[in-house]
Coordinates of C-alpha atoms and ligand atoms in Angstrom, one line a residue:
Chain A
M3 CA 353.1 175.9 97.5
A4 CA 355.4 174.6 100.2
A5 CA 353.8 176.9 102.6
R6 CA 350.3 175.8 101.7
A7 CA 350.9 172.1 102.0
P8 CA 350.7 171.9 105.8
N9 CA 347.6 174.1 105.8
G10 CA 346.1 171.7 103.2
A11 CA 347.1 168.7 105.4
K12 CA 345.4 170.4 108.4
K13 CA 342.2 171.0 106.5
F14 CA 342.2 167.4 105.3
R15 CA 342.5 166.2 108.8
A16 CA 339.8 168.4 110.1
F17 CA 337.6 167.2 107.3
M18 CA 338.3 163.5 108.1
N19 CA 337.7 164.1 111.8
S20 CA 334.4 165.9 111.4
V21 CA 331.5 163.9 112.8
P22 CA 329.6 162.9 109.6
V23 CA 332.7 161.9 107.8
S24 CA 334.0 159.8 110.8
V25 CA 330.7 158.0 111.2
A26 CA 330.4 157.3 107.5
L27 CA 333.9 155.9 107.4
Y28 CA 333.5 153.8 110.4
L29 CA 330.1 152.3 109.2
L30 CA 331.9 151.7 105.8
V31 CA 334.7 149.7 107.4
I32 CA 332.4 147.8 109.7
G33 CA 330.0 147.2 106.7
M34 CA 332.9 145.8 104.7
I35 CA 334.0 143.4 107.4
I36 CA 330.4 142.1 107.9
W37 CA 329.8 141.8 104.1
S38 CA 333.1 139.9 103.6
A39 CA 332.2 137.6 106.4
Y40 CA 328.7 137.1 104.9
S41 CA 329.8 136.7 101.3
G42 CA 332.4 134.3 102.5
A43 CA 329.9 132.2 104.3
Q44 CA 327.4 132.5 101.4
S45 CA 330.0 131.1 99.0
M46 CA 330.6 128.1 101.3
G47 CA 326.7 127.7 101.2
Y48 CA 326.4 128.5 104.9
N49 CA 323.0 128.4 106.2
W50 CA 322.4 131.4 108.5
Q51 CA 320.0 130.7 111.3
W52 CA 320.1 133.9 113.4
Y53 CA 316.4 133.3 114.4
R54 CA 317.6 130.5 116.6
M55 CA 319.9 132.6 118.7
P56 CA 317.6 134.4 121.2
Q57 CA 316.7 131.3 123.0
Y58 CA 320.3 131.1 124.1
F59 CA 319.9 134.4 125.8
Y60 CA 316.5 133.8 127.4
T61 CA 313.3 131.9 126.9
L62 CA 309.8 133.0 127.7
T63 CA 307.5 129.9 128.0
D64 CA 304.5 128.8 130.0
D65 CA 307.0 128.0 132.7
G66 CA 307.9 131.6 132.8
F67 CA 311.1 133.6 132.2
Q68 CA 314.4 131.6 131.9
W69 CA 317.9 132.7 131.3
G70 CA 319.5 130.9 128.3
E71 CA 322.9 129.2 128.2
I72 CA 324.8 132.1 127.0
M73 CA 323.7 134.3 129.8
I74 CA 324.5 131.5 132.3
G75 CA 327.9 131.2 130.6
L76 CA 328.5 134.9 131.0
V77 CA 327.6 134.8 134.7
K78 CA 330.0 131.9 135.1
T79 CA 332.8 133.9 133.3
I80 CA 332.1 136.9 135.4
Q81 CA 332.2 134.7 138.5
L82 CA 335.5 133.1 137.5
S83 CA 337.0 136.4 136.6
V84 CA 336.0 138.1 139.7
T85 CA 337.3 135.4 142.0
A86 CA 340.6 135.2 140.0
F87 CA 340.9 138.9 140.1
F88 CA 340.4 139.0 143.8
F89 CA 343.2 136.5 144.4
A90 CA 345.4 138.0 141.8
T91 CA 345.2 141.4 143.4
V92 CA 346.1 140.0 146.9
L93 CA 348.9 138.0 145.5
G94 CA 350.1 140.8 143.3
L95 CA 350.2 143.3 146.2
L96 CA 352.2 140.8 148.2
V97 CA 354.6 140.4 145.4
A98 CA 354.9 144.2 144.9
L99 CA 355.6 144.7 148.6
L100 CA 358.1 142.0 148.6
R101 CA 359.8 143.6 145.6
L102 CA 359.8 146.9 147.4
S103 CA 360.7 145.6 150.8
G104 CA 364.4 146.3 150.3
L105 CA 365.2 142.8 151.5
V106 CA 367.4 140.9 149.1
I107 CA 365.6 137.8 149.6
G108 CA 362.2 139.5 149.1
T109 CA 363.3 140.9 145.9
A110 CA 364.7 137.7 144.8
V111 CA 361.5 135.8 145.4
A112 CA 359.4 138.4 143.7
V113 CA 361.7 138.5 140.6
A114 CA 361.8 134.8 140.4
F115 CA 358.0 134.7 140.4
L116 CA 357.7 137.4 137.8
E117 CA 360.1 135.8 135.5
F118 CA 358.5 132.4 135.9
V119 CA 355.0 133.7 135.0
R120 CA 356.2 136.1 132.3
N121 CA 358.0 133.4 130.5
M122 CA 355.3 130.7 130.6
P123 CA 352.5 130.5 128.1
I124 CA 349.2 130.8 130.0
L125 CA 348.0 127.5 128.4
V126 CA 351.1 125.7 129.8
L127 CA 350.4 127.3 133.1
L128 CA 346.9 126.0 133.1
Y129 CA 348.0 122.5 132.3
L130 CA 350.5 122.7 135.1
F131 CA 347.8 123.6 137.5
Y132 CA 345.2 121.2 136.3
Y133 CA 347.3 118.1 135.2
V134 CA 350.2 118.4 137.7
L135 CA 349.2 120.3 140.8
G136 CA 345.6 119.2 140.3
P137 CA 346.0 115.4 141.2
V138 CA 348.7 116.3 143.8
F139 CA 346.6 118.8 145.8
K140 CA 343.2 117.5 144.7
L141 CA 342.2 120.6 142.8
D142 CA 338.9 120.5 140.8
R143 CA 339.0 122.0 137.4
Y144 CA 337.4 125.3 138.7
T145 CA 339.9 125.8 141.5
A146 CA 342.7 125.1 139.1
S147 CA 341.5 127.6 136.7
V148 CA 341.1 130.3 139.3
M149 CA 344.6 129.6 140.6
C150 CA 346.1 129.6 137.1
L151 CA 344.4 133.0 136.2
A152 CA 345.2 134.4 139.6
V153 CA 348.9 133.6 139.4
F154 CA 349.2 134.7 135.8
H155 CA 347.5 138.1 136.4
A156 CA 349.2 138.5 139.8
A157 CA 352.5 139.0 138.0
L158 CA 351.1 141.8 135.9
I159 CA 349.2 143.3 138.7
S160 CA 352.2 143.4 140.9
E161 CA 353.9 145.6 138.4
I162 CA 350.9 147.8 138.3
F163 CA 351.1 148.1 142.1
R164 CA 354.9 148.8 142.1
A165 CA 354.5 151.5 139.5
G166 CA 351.6 153.0 141.4
I167 CA 353.4 153.0 144.7
N168 CA 356.7 154.4 143.1
A169 CA 354.6 157.2 141.6
V170 CA 353.8 158.6 145.0
P171 CA 356.3 161.3 145.8
K172 CA 359.1 160.4 148.3
G173 CA 358.0 163.4 150.4
Q174 CA 354.8 161.5 151.4
W175 CA 356.9 158.8 153.0
E176 CA 358.9 161.3 154.8
G177 CA 355.8 163.1 156.0
A178 CA 354.3 159.8 157.3
T179 CA 357.6 158.6 158.9
S180 CA 358.2 162.0 160.6
I181 CA 354.9 161.7 162.4
G182 CA 355.9 158.3 163.7
M183 CA 354.1 156.0 161.3
S184 CA 355.4 152.5 160.8
K185 CA 356.1 151.5 157.2
G186 CA 352.8 149.4 157.2
Q187 CA 350.8 152.5 158.4
A188 CA 352.5 154.7 155.9
Y189 CA 351.5 152.3 153.2
R190 CA 348.0 151.8 154.4
Y191 CA 346.9 155.3 155.3
I192 CA 349.2 157.5 153.0
V193 CA 350.7 155.8 150.0
L194 CA 348.3 153.2 148.8
P195 CA 345.3 155.5 148.9
Q196 CA 347.3 158.0 146.7
S197 CA 348.5 155.3 144.3
V198 CA 344.9 154.3 143.5
K199 CA 344.6 157.0 141.0
F200 CA 347.7 155.9 139.2
M201 CA 346.6 152.3 139.3
L202 CA 343.0 152.6 138.2
P203 CA 343.5 152.9 134.5
P204 CA 346.0 150.0 134.2
M205 CA 344.0 147.9 136.6
T206 CA 340.9 148.3 134.4
G207 CA 343.0 147.1 131.5
E208 CA 344.1 144.2 133.5
V209 CA 340.5 143.2 134.4
V210 CA 339.6 143.3 130.8
H211 CA 342.6 141.2 130.0
L212 CA 341.6 138.7 132.7
I213 CA 338.1 138.4 131.3
K214 CA 339.5 137.7 128.0
S215 CA 342.1 135.2 129.1
S216 CA 339.5 133.3 131.2
A217 CA 338.3 132.0 127.9
I218 CA 341.5 129.7 128.1
V219 CA 339.9 127.5 130.7
S220 CA 337.5 126.2 128.1
V221 CA 340.4 123.7 127.2
I222 CA 339.8 122.0 130.4
A223 CA 336.0 122.3 130.0
V224 CA 335.3 124.5 132.9
A225 CA 331.8 125.8 132.4
E226 CA 332.0 129.4 131.2
L227 CA 331.1 131.5 128.2
T228 CA 333.6 130.1 125.7
T229 CA 332.9 126.4 126.8
I230 CA 329.3 127.0 126.4
G231 CA 329.9 128.4 122.9
R232 CA 331.8 125.2 122.0
N233 CA 329.0 123.0 123.5
L234 CA 326.3 124.9 121.7
I235 CA 328.2 124.6 118.4
S236 CA 328.6 120.9 118.7
D237 CA 324.8 120.7 119.3
T238 CA 323.7 123.0 116.5
Y239 CA 326.5 123.5 114.0
M240 CA 325.8 127.2 113.9
S241 CA 329.4 128.2 114.4
F242 CA 329.2 131.6 112.6
E243 CA 326.3 132.8 114.6
I244 CA 327.4 131.6 117.9
W245 CA 331.1 132.7 117.6
F246 CA 330.0 136.2 116.5
T247 CA 327.6 136.3 119.4
I248 CA 330.1 135.1 121.9
A249 CA 332.6 137.7 120.6
A250 CA 330.0 140.4 120.9
V251 CA 329.1 139.5 124.4
Y252 CA 332.8 139.6 125.5
M253 CA 333.1 142.9 123.8
V254 CA 329.9 144.4 125.4
V255 CA 331.2 143.3 128.9
T256 CA 334.7 144.6 128.5
L257 CA 333.6 147.9 126.8
A258 CA 331.0 148.6 129.5
L259 CA 333.7 148.0 132.1
S260 CA 336.1 150.3 130.6
I261 CA 333.5 153.1 130.1
G262 CA 332.3 152.6 133.6
V263 CA 335.7 153.0 135.1
S264 CA 336.7 156.0 133.0
R265 CA 333.4 157.7 134.3
L266 CA 334.5 156.9 137.8
E267 CA 337.9 158.3 137.1
K268 CA 336.5 161.5 135.9
K269 CA 334.3 161.9 139.0
Y270 CA 337.4 161.1 141.3
A271 CA 339.5 163.6 139.4
V272 CA 337.0 166.4 140.0
Q273 CA 336.8 165.7 143.8
T274 CA 340.4 166.1 144.7
Chain B
M226 CA 378.0 162.6 181.5
V227 CA 375.0 164.0 179.6
Q228 CA 373.3 166.6 181.6
N229 CA 369.6 166.2 182.4
D230 CA 368.4 169.2 180.3
T231 CA 370.3 168.1 177.2
M232 CA 367.7 167.5 174.4
I233 CA 369.9 166.8 171.5
S234 CA 373.4 165.5 171.8
V235 CA 375.4 164.9 168.6
S236 CA 378.9 163.6 168.9
K237 CA 381.5 163.0 166.2
V238 CA 379.0 162.2 163.6
D239 CA 380.0 161.1 160.0
K240 CA 377.5 160.4 157.3
F241 CA 378.1 159.0 153.9
Y242 CA 376.0 158.8 150.8
D243 CA 377.8 155.9 149.1
D244 CA 381.3 157.3 148.7
F245 CA 380.3 160.9 149.3
Q246 CA 380.8 162.2 152.8
A247 CA 378.0 164.5 153.6
L248 CA 378.9 165.0 157.3
T249 CA 382.3 165.1 158.9
D250 CA 383.0 164.9 162.6
V251 CA 379.9 166.9 163.6
S252 CA 379.3 167.6 167.2
L253 CA 376.5 169.7 168.7
T254 CA 374.5 170.0 171.9
V255 CA 371.1 171.5 172.1
K256 CA 369.5 172.1 175.5
Q257 CA 365.8 171.8 176.3
G258 CA 364.0 174.9 175.1
E259 CA 367.0 176.1 173.2
R260 CA 366.5 177.6 169.7
V261 CA 369.1 176.8 167.3
V262 CA 369.4 178.2 163.7
I263 CA 371.6 176.5 161.2
C264 CA 372.7 178.2 158.1
G265 CA 375.4 177.6 155.5
P266 CA 375.8 177.4 151.7
S267 CA 373.9 174.9 149.6
G268 CA 375.2 171.3 149.9
S269 CA 376.9 171.9 153.2
G270 CA 374.9 169.2 154.9
K271 CA 372.3 171.2 156.9
S272 CA 369.4 169.0 155.7
T273 CA 371.4 165.8 156.1
L274 CA 372.2 166.7 159.8
I275 CA 368.7 167.5 160.9
R276 CA 367.3 164.5 158.9
C277 CA 369.6 162.3 161.0
F278 CA 367.9 163.7 164.1
N279 CA 364.6 161.8 163.4
G280 CA 366.0 158.9 161.5
L281 CA 365.0 159.9 158.0
E282 CA 368.7 159.3 157.3
F283 CA 371.1 157.4 159.4
H284 CA 374.5 158.5 160.3
N285 CA 377.4 156.1 159.9
A286 CA 379.7 156.9 162.8
G287 CA 379.4 158.8 166.1
T288 CA 376.3 159.0 168.3
I289 CA 373.2 161.1 168.2
V290 CA 371.0 161.0 171.3
I291 CA 367.6 162.8 171.2
D292 CA 365.8 163.2 174.5
G293 CA 367.6 160.2 175.9
I294 CA 366.9 158.0 172.9
E295 CA 369.8 156.9 170.8
V296 CA 369.0 157.3 167.1
E297 CA 370.0 153.9 165.5
E298 CA 368.6 152.2 162.3
G299 CA 366.0 149.6 163.2
S300 CA 366.1 150.3 166.9
K301 CA 362.9 150.0 169.0
G302 CA 363.0 153.6 170.2
L303 CA 362.9 155.1 166.7
R304 CA 359.1 155.4 166.4
R305 CA 358.8 156.8 169.9
L306 CA 361.5 159.3 169.0
R307 CA 359.8 160.4 165.9
Q308 CA 356.6 161.2 167.8
E309 CA 358.7 163.4 170.1
V310 CA 360.4 165.1 167.2
G311 CA 358.3 167.0 164.7
M312 CA 359.7 168.0 161.3
V313 CA 358.6 170.6 158.9
F314 CA 359.8 170.3 155.3
Q315 CA 360.5 172.8 152.5
Q316 CA 357.9 171.1 150.3
F317 CA 355.3 170.8 153.2
N318 CA 354.6 167.1 152.5
L319 CA 351.0 167.4 153.4
F320 CA 348.8 164.4 152.6
P321 CA 346.9 165.5 149.5
H322 CA 344.1 163.0 149.7
L323 CA 343.2 164.0 153.3
T324 CA 341.4 167.1 154.5
I325 CA 343.3 169.5 156.7
L326 CA 341.7 168.1 159.8
E327 CA 342.4 164.5 158.7
N328 CA 346.0 165.5 158.0
L329 CA 346.2 166.6 161.6
T330 CA 344.2 163.7 163.2
I331 CA 345.7 160.8 161.3
G332 CA 348.9 160.8 163.4
P333 CA 347.4 161.0 166.7
M334 CA 344.7 158.5 165.9
K335 CA 346.8 155.9 164.1
V336 CA 350.1 156.3 165.9
Q337 CA 349.1 157.4 169.3
K338 CA 345.8 155.6 169.2
I339 CA 343.7 158.3 170.8
S340 CA 339.9 158.7 169.9
R341 CA 338.7 160.6 167.0
A342 CA 336.9 163.1 169.2
E343 CA 340.0 163.8 171.2
A344 CA 342.2 164.0 168.1
E345 CA 339.9 166.5 166.4
K346 CA 339.7 168.7 169.5
R347 CA 343.5 168.6 169.5
A348 CA 343.7 169.3 165.8
R349 CA 341.4 172.3 166.1
T350 CA 343.4 173.8 169.0
Y351 CA 346.5 173.7 166.9
L352 CA 344.7 175.1 163.9
E353 CA 343.8 178.1 166.0
R354 CA 347.4 178.3 167.1
V355 CA 348.6 178.7 163.4
H356 CA 345.7 181.0 162.6
I357 CA 343.7 178.9 160.1
P358 CA 340.8 177.3 162.1
E359 CA 338.5 178.0 159.2
Q360 CA 340.3 175.8 156.7
A361 CA 339.7 172.5 158.5
D362 CA 337.6 170.8 155.9
K363 CA 339.5 171.9 152.8
Y364 CA 342.1 169.8 151.0
P365 CA 345.8 170.9 150.9
A366 CA 345.7 171.8 147.3
Q367 CA 343.0 174.4 148.1
L368 CA 345.3 176.3 150.4
S369 CA 348.0 178.8 149.7
G370 CA 351.6 177.8 150.3
G371 CA 351.9 179.8 153.5
Q372 CA 348.7 178.2 154.7
Q373 CA 350.0 174.8 153.8
Q374 CA 353.2 175.2 155.6
R375 CA 351.2 176.4 158.7
V376 CA 349.1 173.3 158.5
A377 CA 352.4 171.3 158.3
I378 CA 353.6 172.9 161.5
A379 CA 350.2 172.1 163.2
R380 CA 350.4 168.6 162.0
S381 CA 353.8 168.0 163.8
L382 CA 352.5 169.8 166.9
C383 CA 349.5 167.5 167.1
M384 CA 351.8 164.7 167.9
Q385 CA 352.7 166.8 171.0
T386 CA 356.3 166.9 170.1
R387 CA 359.0 168.3 172.3
I388 CA 361.3 169.1 169.6
M389 CA 360.6 170.8 166.2
L390 CA 363.0 170.5 163.2
F391 CA 362.5 173.0 160.3
D392 CA 364.2 172.4 157.0
E393 CA 364.1 175.7 155.1
P394 CA 360.3 176.0 155.8
T395 CA 360.0 179.3 153.9
S396 CA 362.2 178.7 150.9
A397 CA 359.5 177.3 148.7
L398 CA 357.1 180.1 149.5
D399 CA 356.1 183.2 147.5
P400 CA 357.7 186.2 149.3
E401 CA 354.4 187.6 150.5
M402 CA 353.7 184.4 152.5
I403 CA 357.0 184.1 154.2
N404 CA 356.1 186.3 157.1
E405 CA 352.9 184.5 158.0
V406 CA 355.0 181.4 158.5
L407 CA 357.8 183.0 160.3
D408 CA 355.3 184.7 162.6
V409 CA 353.9 181.3 163.5
M410 CA 357.5 180.1 164.2
V411 CA 358.3 183.0 166.4
E412 CA 355.1 182.4 168.4
L413 CA 356.1 178.8 168.7
A414 CA 359.5 179.7 169.9
S415 CA 358.0 181.6 172.7
T416 CA 356.2 178.4 174.0
G417 CA 359.6 177.0 175.1
I418 CA 359.7 174.2 172.6
T419 CA 363.2 173.1 171.5
M420 CA 363.7 174.3 167.9
V421 CA 366.3 173.6 165.3
C422 CA 365.8 175.5 162.1
V423 CA 367.6 175.4 158.9
T424 CA 366.9 178.8 157.4
H425 CA 368.5 181.7 155.7
E426 CA 365.9 184.1 157.2
M427 CA 368.3 186.1 159.2
G428 CA 365.7 188.5 160.6
F429 CA 363.9 185.5 162.1
A430 CA 367.3 184.1 163.4
R431 CA 368.1 187.3 165.1
K432 CA 364.8 187.4 166.8
V433 CA 364.6 183.9 168.1
A434 CA 367.9 182.2 168.0
D435 CA 369.8 181.3 171.2
T436 CA 372.5 179.7 169.1
M437 CA 373.7 180.1 165.5
V438 CA 375.4 177.3 163.7
F439 CA 377.3 177.7 160.5
M440 CA 378.0 174.7 158.3
E441 CA 380.2 174.2 155.4
A442 CA 381.3 171.2 153.5
G443 CA 379.8 168.8 156.0
R444 CA 381.4 170.4 159.0
I445 CA 380.2 172.8 161.6
V446 CA 382.5 175.7 161.2
E447 CA 381.1 178.0 163.8
T448 CA 378.8 177.9 166.7
A449 CA 378.0 181.2 168.5
P450 CA 375.3 183.2 170.2
P451 CA 373.6 185.5 167.6
E452 CA 375.1 188.8 168.9
K453 CA 378.5 187.5 168.4
F454 CA 377.7 185.6 165.1
F455 CA 376.2 188.5 163.3
T456 CA 378.7 191.1 164.4
N457 CA 382.0 189.3 164.9
P458 CA 382.1 185.8 163.5
E459 CA 385.4 184.1 164.0
S460 CA 385.8 182.2 160.6
E461 CA 386.4 184.1 157.4
R462 CA 384.1 181.8 155.5
C463 CA 381.3 182.6 157.9
K464 CA 382.0 186.4 157.4
M465 CA 381.8 186.0 153.6
F466 CA 378.6 183.9 153.8
L467 CA 376.9 186.4 156.0
S468 CA 378.0 189.4 153.8
Q469 CA 376.6 187.6 150.9
I470 CA 373.2 186.9 152.3
L471 CA 372.9 190.0 154.4
D472 CA 373.7 192.3 151.5
H473 CA 370.5 191.7 149.7
Ligands
LIG202 N1 370.1 161.1 149.1 C1 371.3 161.5 148.8 N2 372.1 160.8 148.0 C2 373.2 161.2 147.7 N3 373.8 162.4 148.0 C3 373.0 163.3 148.7 C4 371.8 162.7 149.2 N4 371.2 163.9 149.9 C5 372.1 164.8 149.9 N5 373.2 164.5 149.3 C6 374.5 165.3 149.1 O1 374.9 165.6 150.4 C7 375.4 166.9 150.4 C8 374.7 167.6 151.5 O2 373.3 167.7 151.1 P1 372.2 168.5 152.0 O3 370.9 168.3 151.4 O4 372.3 168.0 153.4 O5 372.7 170.0 151.9 P2 372.1 171.3 152.4 O6 373.0 172.0 153.2 O7 370.7 171.0 153.0 O8 371.8 172.1 151.1 P3 370.6 172.9 150.5 O9 370.8 174.3 151.1 O10 370.8 172.9 149.1 O11 369.4 172.3 151.1 C9 375.1 167.5 149.0 O12 376.3 167.6 148.3 C10 374.1 166.5 148.4 O13 374.4 166.5 147.0
LIG203 MG1 368.7 171.3 152.5

């Protein structure tokens, strides 16, 4: 009996992991979630109006094809995220290099920055940029948002850089140094190119994280997906449909990104 | 006075790793074209000594002058020095993300700023010299250990070094690949380049060494020409060491 138990457990796991069973279970769980949302809405007497949703993606009228508000918001979100990610990466690399510089002052500055950001709620950071630095440096709400997101994510990205750089074996530094490369050249031609493969997966996670946290800027009414959602709801009162839709749009974008990058990784992995 | 044909001049060098003294009062002179083989038990400071020659480590006391350039942390001459001194490591340390050809051209192109065409010409010359011209477009991981080590030798030579340092270049290799690397090193020795090799390949040492150096516990215990070193070493420790490694 005791000997058969693990065997039975194995069989049970194999059964649960088989494709039809997994799909059925998955659909069951999703179905239950949707059903509970629907029945909850029904019991409040919610009036579903899904048929009104497509116009917020696009409209086809006599004037021709036009993108709807959700799509415009999505583009703004992507724009904001890409810009913030660019600055976050530059700043993150800088902080990582400072940290690795071996200079006491460099390390101190980097650690102070990391601790500051790490212990600050992103919402407070945003208020700091918009309500404090904003008036001082004449930042508009978009610039303040980009800066807030960039600073917040630079801290996380710098740790990714640091881990990636440290993952390159010490012998690579020695090889580069022994042919006369400066530290900068060794970073640029030898170490950073090799750390890319260590950094790609966590970096993707970070982009996804950034896209999600970019929603926070809706509190200072920067035009982007979440803000658009709020505006649409105050016009139409279709909060269930719109929030479900906005959530789905975020998920589609972030999932597509993750899948795209993991494909890219596989391709890279085969090459070298 | 340092004579003109002195390539490496080490004088009263101490080296510490934190509290641990890895080198104690080491002095050594290597003339231009001289071939020196350093041996000694594990942990005796052989690697540490030659790593101090090109500033991979820095000594704490005494002086090291290589081809007229004093080795000193943060000094301006350091990068010039490293271009004159090639180093071959036990673990090859090739750049895995670059092809063999790129491994050889990146130094000349980025450090010496010569054109790609010229760098490639130079690289192919040295790949010939180490007998693997046909591997130019592969990546290091696609080569055998012996081939990788020969690429590493060629990579150093591409910087047109005047001194070559070897740190146990064959001890990470499968036995059947050791000779192909040693053969290249013997050929290299005949070109008149100055060589300092840390190795326990005594057959190689007999063939090429002008001077044998025996180290123990961070000190140079014995320095002698190979005839004397192998037949009649002065120190007991050296005798014992030799009998241990030659008995196999
Ligand atoms: N980076 C380091 N930090 C601290 N101690 C070190 C370091 N490198 C070497 N040592 C110590 O210094 C001593 C000399 O080391 P070294 O590598 O020069 O010896 P070696 O003669 O090359 O030995 P092996 O034959 O094992 O390569 C050893 O005791 C070693 O533990
Ligand atoms: Mg060693």
